[in-house]
Amino acid sequence: SSTFLHQTDRFAAALTSECLLLRFDPASLSLSCEARFTAELSNPGQTVCNVLRYSPSGAELLTGGDDGVVRVWNLASSTSTPRLALDDHHKEIVDAEWAPSGDRFVTCGRDRSVKLWSGEGACTDTIIPEKVKAVSPLAKFARFVNDTCLIVATHGPRGPSWLTIYDVGSDGKTKEVRKSQISKAVICSMAVSQDRSQAVIGFVDSTRMIISLAPTSMLSKNTAVVHEMPPGKAAFLLDKHVVCTSSADYSVNIWNIKKPARSHSLGCCWWLIFLLSLITLLYYGYLYAVEKGHFGGSGRIDEL
């Protein structure tokens, strides 16, 4: 896992239990390591840090991993002891995100729970996705559209995937606004643009989807096949109209989402045109053969 704070040109990257803080030099296109510390303290070397998120100010780093503990690190004071260590999740942490103001953050655990936290570490609400036709969805990603609007992505064991919008009150309590099924496939990656107006989502069927975000709605779904294998990572570049996706097929694709995307429906149309053309060709071939006497016995009778 890795995260980038473009205001300060700093990366944070996870190497198993450790975290590396790196500075990017745009002039030489190089990275230099500023600090290295153990983020997974419960069982160093045996557990993996899955999530790294800089706070909006860049002063703190939010981490979570296999040991199920959410940690907040004050990078200016100490990288040996976290400012917060929260163990309310009962299984590994799969995602985390700061609110734009930095006053609260959200985490997703393998225990199916989504938890909202104040900046001081108090859990203000817990969301357990409701069962859908006996399917118990797993909360995979959570993203703030703004301080009062949260989007949670969930999926079943083999699909489908849903997006749920929540209102977030000043007390940190949530209220569900809308839930929509967005794909029959399992979601595997998600990123939100820096202005939080759009989201890119990747699925295990090798498709990616662009969704326009609004506080109470999800609009303008745009789906396309972009890889031969699932796009496990997705990100917006500094330009909100440019999306980068990477896949286990060793490909990295960069997309201008303003341009029309090739989609499943377009592929189906081409296959339908090809099939109709083939049927037409065979039909006229049959008529020609009948006319020339290649079918039936009329040809042999005339010859007699």
PDB file of N, CA and C in Angstrom, residues 18-22 33-39 79:
ATOM      1  N   GLU A  18       6.440  -2.626   8.002  1.00  0.00           N
ATOM      2  CA  GLU A  18       7.114  -1.341   8.109  1.00  0.00           C
ATOM      3  C   GLU A  18       6.495  -0.296   7.194  1.00  0.00           C
ATOM      4  N   CYS A  19       6.765   0.958   7.531  1.00  0.00           N
ATOM      5  CA  CYS A  19       6.314   2.093   6.737  1.00  0.00           C
ATOM      6  C   CYS A  19       7.510   2.958   6.379  1.00  0.00           C
ATOM      7  N   LEU A  20       7.604   3.348   5.127  1.00  0.00           N
ATOM      8  CA  LEU A  20       8.664   4.233   4.645  1.00  0.00           C
ATOM      9  C   LEU A  20       8.063   5.584   4.289  1.00  0.00           C
ATOM     10  N   LEU A  21       8.675   6.649   4.774  1.00  0.00           N
ATOM     11  CA  LEU A  21       8.293   8.007   4.405  1.00  0.00           C
ATOM     12  C   LEU A  21       9.302   8.512   3.387  1.00  0.00           C
ATOM     13  N   LEU A  22       8.823   8.858   2.198  1.00  0.00           N
ATOM     14  CA  LEU A  22       9.695   9.195   1.076  1.00  0.00           C
ATOM     15  C   LEU A  22       9.367  10.590   0.559  1.00  0.00           C
ATOM     16  N   CYS A  33      14.484   8.520   1.101  1.00  0.00           N
ATOM     17  CA  CYS A  33      13.828   8.030   2.311  1.00  0.00           C
ATOM     18  C   CYS A  33      14.131   8.965   3.480  1.00  0.00           C
ATOM     19  N   GLU A  34      13.071   9.495   4.105  1.00  0.00           N
ATOM     20  CA  GLU A  34      13.225  10.397   5.239  1.00  0.00           C
ATOM     21  C   GLU A  34      13.067   9.679   6.579  1.00  0.00           C
ATOM     22  N   ALA A  35      12.274   8.614   6.595  1.00  0.00           N
ATOM     23  CA  ALA A  35      12.067   7.882   7.856  1.00  0.00           C
ATOM     24  C   ALA A  35      11.579   6.476   7.533  1.00  0.00           C
ATOM     25  N   ARG A  36      11.848   5.568   8.477  1.00  0.00           N
ATOM     26  CA  ARG A  36      11.391   4.191   8.348  1.00  0.00           C
ATOM     27  C   ARG A  36      11.032   3.686   9.744  1.00  0.00           C
ATOM     28  N   PHE A  37       9.820   3.173   9.903  1.00  0.00           N
ATOM     29  CA  PHE A  37       9.392   2.722  11.224  1.00  0.00           C
ATOM     30  C   PHE A  37       8.421   1.555  11.096  1.00  0.00           C
ATOM     31  N   THR A  38       8.207   0.842  12.183  1.00  0.00           N
ATOM     32  CA  THR A  38       7.288  -0.301  12.216  1.00  0.00           C
ATOM     33  C   THR A  38       5.881   0.198  12.511  1.00  0.00           C
ATOM     34  N   ALA A  39       4.965  -0.047  11.561  1.00  0.00           N
ATOM     35  CA  ALA A  39       3.575   0.396  11.710  1.00  0.00           C
ATOM     36  C   ALA A  39       2.695  -0.662  12.361  1.00  0.00           C
ATOM     37  N   THR A  79       7.735   8.589  15.545  1.00  0.00           N
ATOM     38  CA  THR A  79       7.349   7.463  14.697  1.00  0.00           C
ATOM     39  C   THR A  79       7.629   6.137  15.407  1.00  0.00           C
TER      40      THR A  79
END
